[in-house]
Coordinates of C-alpha atoms in Angstrom, one line a residue:
X265 CA -208.1 -188.8 53.1
X266 CA -209.7 -188.1 56.5
X267 CA -213.4 -188.4 56.9
X268 CA -215.4 -185.3 56.3
X269 CA -218.6 -184.9 58.3
X270 CA -221.9 -184.8 56.4
X271 CA -222.6 -181.2 57.3
X272 CA -219.4 -180.0 55.6
X273 CA -219.4 -182.5 52.8
X274 CA -222.9 -181.5 51.7
X275 CA -222.7 -177.8 52.4
X276 CA -224.6 -176.2 49.4
X277 CA -222.3 -174.6 46.8
X278 CA -224.9 -172.6 44.9
X279 CA -228.3 -171.1 45.4
X280 CA -230.1 -174.1 43.7
X281 CA -228.9 -176.6 46.3
X282 CA -229.9 -174.4 49.3
X283 CA -232.7 -176.1 51.2
X284 CA -235.8 -174.4 52.4
X285 CA -234.9 -170.7 51.8
X286 CA -236.6 -170.1 48.4
X287 CA -237.8 -166.6 49.4
X288 CA -234.2 -165.4 50.1
X289 CA -232.8 -167.2 47.0
X290 CA -235.4 -165.5 44.7
X291 CA -234.7 -162.0 46.1
X292 CA -230.9 -162.4 45.9
X293 CA -230.9 -164.0 42.5
X294 CA -233.0 -161.2 41.1
X295 CA -230.8 -158.6 42.6
X296 CA -227.7 -160.2 41.2
X297 CA -229.2 -160.6 37.7
X298 CA -230.2 -157.0 37.7
X299 CA -227.0 -155.8 39.2
X300 CA -229.0 -154.0 42.0
X301 CA -226.5 -154.7 44.7
X302 CA -226.8 -153.4 48.3
X303 CA -223.7 -152.6 50.3
X304 CA -224.8 -154.4 53.5
X305 CA -226.8 -157.6 53.9
X306 CA -228.2 -159.0 57.2
X307 CA -229.0 -162.7 57.4
X308 CA -231.0 -163.7 60.5
X309 CA -232.2 -167.1 61.6
X310 CA -231.6 -170.0 64.1
X311 CA -228.5 -172.1 64.0
X312 CA -227.9 -174.4 61.0
X313 CA -230.4 -172.8 58.5
X314 CA -227.8 -171.5 56.0
X315 CA -226.6 -168.1 57.1
X316 CA -222.8 -168.7 56.6
X317 CA -223.5 -170.9 53.6
X318 CA -225.6 -168.2 52.0
X319 CA -222.8 -165.7 52.7
X320 CA -220.2 -167.8 50.9
X321 CA -222.5 -168.3 47.9
X322 CA -223.2 -164.6 47.7
X323 CA -219.4 -163.9 47.9
X324 CA -218.8 -166.3 45.0
X325 CA -221.6 -164.7 43.0
X326 CA -220.0 -161.3 43.4
X327 CA -216.5 -162.4 42.6
X328 CA -217.0 -165.3 40.1
X329 CA -214.6 -165.1 37.2
X330 CA -216.2 -167.8 35.1
X331 CA -214.5 -170.9 33.7
X332 CA -212.7 -168.8 31.0
X333 CA -211.7 -166.0 33.4
X334 CA -214.0 -163.4 31.8
X335 CA -217.1 -163.9 33.9
X336 CA -219.1 -161.2 35.6
X337 CA -221.4 -160.9 38.6
X338 CA -223.8 -163.8 38.4
X339 CA -226.5 -165.6 40.3
X340 CA -224.9 -168.9 39.1
X341 CA -221.3 -169.0 40.3
X342 CA -219.3 -171.5 38.2
X343 CA -217.7 -173.2 41.2
X344 CA -214.5 -173.8 39.2
X345 CA -212.7 -170.5 38.9
X346 CA -210.0 -169.4 41.4
X347 CA -212.4 -167.2 43.4
X348 CA -215.1 -169.9 43.8
X349 CA -212.7 -172.7 44.7
X350 CA -210.8 -170.5 47.2
X351 CA -214.0 -169.2 48.9
X352 CA -215.3 -172.8 49.2
X353 CA -211.9 -173.8 50.7
X354 CA -211.9 -170.8 53.2
X355 CA -208.7 -169.3 51.8
X356 CA -209.8 -166.4 49.6
X357 CA -207.9 -163.4 50.7
X358 CA -210.7 -160.9 49.8
X359 CA -213.5 -162.8 51.7
X360 CA -213.0 -162.3 55.4
X361 CA -215.1 -164.1 58.0
X362 CA -215.0 -162.7 61.4
X363 CA -216.5 -164.2 64.5
X364 CA -218.0 -161.4 66.6
X365 CA -218.3 -163.6 69.6
X366 CA -214.5 -163.6 70.0
X367 CA -213.7 -160.3 68.3
X368 CA -216.4 -158.1 69.8
X369 CA -214.4 -155.0 70.9
X370 CA -213.9 -151.6 69.3
X371 CA -210.2 -152.3 68.7
X372 CA -210.9 -155.4 66.5
X373 CA -213.6 -153.5 64.6
X374 CA -211.3 -150.5 64.0
X375 CA -208.6 -152.8 62.7
X376 CA -211.1 -154.4 60.3
X377 CA -212.3 -151.1 59.0
X378 CA -208.8 -149.8 58.5
X379 CA -208.2 -152.6 56.0
X380 CA -211.5 -152.0 54.2
X381 CA -210.2 -148.8 52.5
X382 CA -207.7 -150.8 50.5
X383 CA -208.7 -152.3 47.1
X384 CA -209.2 -156.0 46.8
X385 CA -206.1 -158.1 46.0
X386 CA -207.6 -160.3 43.3
X387 CA -211.4 -159.8 43.2
X388 CA -214.1 -157.4 42.3
X389 CA -215.3 -156.9 45.9
X390 CA -213.8 -157.3 49.3
X391 CA -216.5 -159.1 51.3
X392 CA -216.6 -158.9 55.1
X393 CA -218.8 -161.5 56.8
X394 CA -219.4 -160.8 60.5
X395 CA -221.0 -163.8 62.2
X396 CA -223.0 -163.5 65.4
X397 CA -222.9 -159.7 65.0
X398 CA -225.2 -159.2 67.9
X399 CA -222.2 -160.0 70.2
X400 CA -220.4 -156.8 69.3
X401 CA -220.1 -154.2 72.0
X402 CA -222.0 -150.9 71.7
X403 CA -218.7 -149.1 71.1
X404 CA -217.8 -151.5 68.2
X405 CA -221.3 -150.9 66.7
X406 CA -220.7 -147.2 66.9
X407 CA -217.3 -147.5 65.2
X408 CA -218.7 -149.4 62.2
X409 CA -221.8 -147.2 61.6
X410 CA -220.3 -144.7 59.2
X411 CA -218.5 -147.3 57.1
X412 CA -221.5 -149.5 57.1
X413 CA -223.6 -146.7 55.7
X414 CA -221.2 -145.5 53.1
X415 CA -218.5 -148.1 52.5
X416 CA -216.0 -147.9 49.6
X417 CA -217.4 -149.1 46.3
X418 CA -215.3 -152.3 46.4
X419 CA -216.6 -153.4 49.9
X420 CA -219.7 -155.5 50.8
X421 CA -220.7 -156.3 54.3
X422 CA -222.6 -159.5 55.2
X423 CA -223.9 -159.6 58.8
X424 CA -225.3 -162.8 60.4
X425 CA -227.1 -163.3 63.7
X426 CA -229.3 -165.6 65.6
X427 CA -230.7 -162.8 67.7
X428 CA -231.6 -159.7 65.6
X429 CA -233.4 -158.1 68.5
X430 CA -230.1 -157.3 70.1
X431 CA -228.9 -155.2 67.1
X432 CA -229.1 -151.4 67.3
X433 CA -231.8 -149.9 65.1
X434 CA -229.0 -147.8 63.5
X435 CA -227.4 -151.0 62.2
X436 CA -230.7 -152.6 61.0
X437 CA -231.6 -149.4 59.0
X438 CA -228.3 -149.7 57.1
X439 CA -228.8 -153.3 55.9
X440 CA -231.0 -155.3 53.6
X441 CA -232.5 -157.9 56.0
X442 CA -233.3 -161.5 55.0
X443 CA -234.9 -163.8 57.6
X444 CA -234.0 -167.4 57.1
X445 CA -236.7 -169.9 58.1
X446 CA -236.5 -173.1 60.1
X447 CA -236.6 -176.0 57.7
X448 CA -239.9 -178.1 58.0
X449 CA -239.4 -181.6 59.2
X450 CA -240.8 -183.3 56.1
X451 CA -238.4 -181.3 53.9
X452 CA -235.5 -182.2 56.2
X453 CA -236.5 -185.9 56.0
X454 CA -236.4 -185.8 52.2
X455 CA -233.1 -184.0 52.2
X456 CA -231.6 -186.6 54.5
X457 CA -233.0 -189.4 52.3
X458 CA -231.2 -187.9 49.3
X459 CA -227.9 -187.7 51.3
X460 CA -228.3 -191.3 52.4
X461 CA -228.8 -192.3 48.8
X462 CA -225.5 -190.5 47.8
X463 CA -223.7 -192.1 50.7
X464 CA -225.0 -195.6 49.8
X465 CA -226.7 -195.9 53.2
X466 CA -230.1 -197.6 53.7
X467 CA -232.4 -195.8 56.1
X468 CA -236.0 -196.3 57.2
X469 CA -238.4 -193.4 56.4
X470 CA -239.5 -193.4 60.1
X471 CA -235.9 -193.1 61.3
X472 CA -235.3 -190.1 59.0
X473 CA -238.5 -188.6 60.2
X474 CA -237.4 -188.9 63.8
X475 CA -234.0 -187.3 63.0
X476 CA -235.8 -184.5 61.2
X477 CA -238.0 -183.8 64.2
X478 CA -235.0 -183.9 66.5
X479 CA -233.1 -181.4 64.3
X480 CA -235.7 -178.7 65.2
X481 CA -235.5 -177.0 61.8
X482 CA -231.7 -177.0 61.6
X483 CA -230.0 -178.8 58.6
X484 CA -226.7 -178.8 60.4
X485 CA -228.1 -180.3 63.6
X486 CA -230.0 -183.0 61.6
X487 CA -226.9 -184.0 59.6
X488 CA -224.9 -184.3 62.8
X489 CA -227.5 -186.6 64.2
X490 CA -227.6 -188.5 60.9
X491 CA -223.8 -188.9 61.0
X492 CA -224.2 -190.4 64.5
X493 CA -227.0 -192.7 63.4
X494 CA -224.9 -194.1 60.5
X495 CA -222.0 -194.7 62.9
X496 CA -224.4 -196.4 65.3
X497 CA -225.8 -198.6 62.5
X498 CA -222.2 -199.6 61.5
X499 CA -221.4 -200.4 65.1
X500 CA -224.5 -202.6 65.4
X501 CA -223.5 -204.4 62.2
X502 CA -226.9 -203.9 60.5
X503 CA -225.6 -201.5 57.9
X504 CA -228.9 -199.6 57.8
X505 CA -230.4 -196.8 59.9
X506 CA -233.5 -198.1 61.6
X507 CA -236.2 -196.3 63.7
X508 CA -235.3 -198.5 66.7
X509 CA -231.7 -197.5 66.6
X510 CA -232.5 -193.8 66.3
X511 CA -235.0 -194.1 69.1
X512 CA -232.4 -195.8 71.4
X513 CA -229.7 -193.3 70.4
X514 CA -231.8 -190.2 71.0
X515 CA -233.8 -191.6 74.0
X516 CA -237.1 -191.2 72.2
X517 CA -240.2 -193.2 72.3
X518 CA -240.8 -195.0 69.0
X519 CA -243.9 -194.1 67.0
X520 CA -245.7 -197.4 67.6
X521 CA -245.2 -197.1 71.4
X522 CA -246.4 -193.5 71.2
X523 CA -249.6 -194.6 69.6
X524 CA -250.1 -197.4 72.1
X525 CA -249.5 -195.0 75.0
X526 CA -251.9 -192.5 73.5
X527 CA -254.6 -195.2 73.0
X528 CA -254.3 -196.2 76.7
X529 CA -254.5 -192.5 77.6
X530 CA -257.8 -191.8 75.7
X531 CA -259.3 -195.2 76.6
X532 CA -258.7 -194.6 80.3
X533 CA -256.6 -197.8 80.6
X534 CA -254.6 -196.9 83.7
X535 CA -252.9 -200.3 84.1
X536 CA -251.8 -200.4 80.5
X537 CA -250.6 -196.8 80.6
X538 CA -248.4 -197.5 83.7
X539 CA -246.9 -200.6 82.1
X540 CA -246.0 -198.7 78.9
X541 CA -244.4 -195.9 80.9
X542 CA -242.3 -198.3 82.9
X543 CA -241.2 -200.2 79.8
X544 CA -240.1 -197.1 78.0
X545 CA -238.3 -195.8 81.1
X546 CA -236.4 -199.1 81.3
X547 CA -235.4 -198.7 77.7
X548 CA -233.8 -195.3 78.4
X549 CA -236.6 -193.1 77.2
X550 CA -236.7 -189.9 79.3
X551 CA -240.0 -189.1 81.0
X552 CA -240.4 -185.6 79.3
X553 CA -240.2 -187.4 75.9
X554 CA -243.3 -189.5 76.8
X555 CA -245.3 -186.3 77.4
X556 CA -243.9 -184.7 74.3
X557 CA -245.0 -187.7 72.2
X558 CA -248.5 -187.5 73.7
X559 CA -248.6 -183.8 73.0
X560 CA -247.5 -184.3 69.4
X561 CA -250.3 -186.8 68.8
X562 CA -252.9 -184.6 70.4
X563 CA -251.8 -181.8 68.1
X564 CA -251.9 -184.0 65.1
X565 CA -255.4 -185.4 65.9
X566 CA -256.6 -181.9 66.2
X567 CA -255.1 -181.0 62.8
X568 CA -256.7 -184.2 61.3
X569 CA -260.1 -182.9 62.4
X570 CA -259.4 -179.9 60.3
X571 CA -258.1 -181.9 57.4
X572 CA -254.6 -180.6 57.9
X573 CA -252.5 -183.5 59.2
X574 CA -249.8 -184.2 56.6
X575 CA -247.0 -185.5 58.8
X576 CA -247.8 -189.2 58.9
X577 CA -245.1 -191.5 57.5
X578 CA -247.0 -194.8 57.5
X579 CA -250.5 -196.0 56.6
X580 CA -250.9 -197.4 60.1
X581 CA -250.2 -194.1 61.7
X582 CA -252.5 -192.2 59.3
X583 CA -255.3 -194.7 60.2
X584 CA -254.9 -194.3 63.9
X585 CA -254.8 -190.5 63.8
X586 CA -257.9 -190.5 61.6
X587 CA -259.8 -192.8 64.0
X588 CA -259.0 -190.7 67.0
X589 CA -260.0 -187.5 65.1
X590 CA -263.5 -189.1 64.5
X591 CA -263.9 -190.4 68.0
X592 CA -262.8 -187.4 70.0
X593 CA -264.5 -184.0 70.3
X594 CA -262.7 -180.7 70.1
X595 CA -263.4 -180.2 73.8
X596 CA -261.8 -183.5 74.7
X597 CA -258.7 -182.7 72.7
X598 CA -258.5 -179.2 74.3
X599 CA -258.7 -180.7 77.8
X600 CA -256.2 -183.3 77.0
X601 CA -253.7 -180.8 75.5
X602 CA -254.0 -178.5 78.6
X603 CA -253.4 -181.3 81.1
X604 CA -250.5 -182.8 79.1
X605 CA -248.9 -179.3 78.7
X606 CA -249.2 -178.7 82.5
X607 CA -247.8 -182.2 83.1
X608 CA -244.8 -181.6 80.8
X609 CA -243.9 -178.5 82.7
X610 CA -244.1 -180.3 86.0
X611 CA -242.1 -183.3 84.8
X612 CA -239.2 -181.0 83.8
X613 CA -238.9 -179.6 87.3
X614 CA -240.0 -182.5 89.4
X615 CA -237.5 -184.2 91.8
X616 CA -238.6 -187.6 90.4
X617 CA -239.5 -187.1 86.7
X618 CA -240.7 -190.7 86.4
X619 CA -243.3 -190.3 89.2
X620 CA -244.3 -186.9 87.8
X621 CA -244.8 -188.4 84.3
X622 CA -246.9 -191.3 85.7
X623 CA -249.1 -188.9 87.6
X624 CA -249.4 -186.4 84.7
X625 CA -250.5 -189.1 82.3
X626 CA -252.9 -190.8 84.7
X627 CA -254.6 -187.5 85.5
X628 CA -254.8 -186.6 81.8
X629 CA -256.3 -190.0 81.1
X630 CA -259.0 -189.8 83.8
X631 CA -262.4 -191.0 82.5
X632 CA -264.3 -188.1 80.8
X633 CA -267.2 -188.3 83.3
X634 CA -265.0 -186.9 86.1
X635 CA -266.3 -183.4 86.8
X636 CA -264.1 -180.6 85.5
X637 CA -263.9 -179.1 89.0
X638 CA -262.3 -182.3 90.3
X639 CA -259.7 -182.4 87.5
X640 CA -258.8 -178.7 88.2
X641 CA -258.4 -179.4 91.9
X642 CA -256.2 -182.5 91.3
X643 CA -254.0 -180.8 88.7
X644 CA -253.9 -177.3 90.3
X645 CA -254.0 -175.8 86.9
X646 CA -256.9 -173.5 87.3
X647 CA -258.0 -174.5 83.8
X648 CA -261.6 -174.8 82.7
X649 CA -261.9 -178.5 81.8
X650 CA -263.9 -179.1 78.6
X651 CA -265.7 -182.3 78.0

């Protein structure tokens, strides 16, 4: 059997296994249990947070026949009946997924709606899932309005989009809207650890934390990176996913180096700072990543001053962040944040990103006694330096 990527292999099959969308699951579960079913649902959210997965689970809930063939609408689809198996396999004739990005015209929409009037072949409901619905043309939207408002009793519409702002108000008003959230990095790291356990793969907690941050709230993106990391580990012959491998693979600065660079920054150690920047650049770390690491630590030190930092994955890291939180004032952190943010913007557009990163970090790490006016003039930011 051919290899199946992790994102498909571990796609949730029921509401209980869906990660990070408890608010949506509660609402849909209650509606299904009470048989209070709307005729059109709208799922919004960034890529990889579960819009298509949620659509398939809802379609199974509406059409589940139970293991004995006498089931009814349920919030807990059996996963074994003909409808559940066929929907999971993508071959259920009464569950139609349409990609609006490639079927965006009025002709495609008219053809779909013409078929909607016919009763389902072998199901309670004919479910139409229109993905990236914001890509439809204005004429296509107009063509679907009447059917979307008063569809046949056997038809349910599920619309999904990453950009709800582009949908006409007339469409939004006809749907029950559910906004899917980005998945927090700690929750993603725990989810990836569970999958590694099932796959029999050893992985360092810091490596999974780096993957979770790189996923940017998307389960699918994170699983794709994890797939790559596992393959990279097999290639290296170590058989386990390490933070060093993930750092090299993604071009990131590792956590220890980030802390050393931040320490040089706040201590005004210009020589040490330049040495670290050059070492990381030689290892393949992109200059913007160095600024992002310093920004992340500045943010976390600020949160630690408020007792809100919960993202540390090692005792050493927690200790360092706590020490900086006690040493630095709120004004110093504000100044550092503004200078690093300005520096990150300049590094992204500079003709020589390495030189820009050196200058940005050196200026951000100037001794605190340098007058604010001097810093503003050097950085050209027009910001009021604090501290």
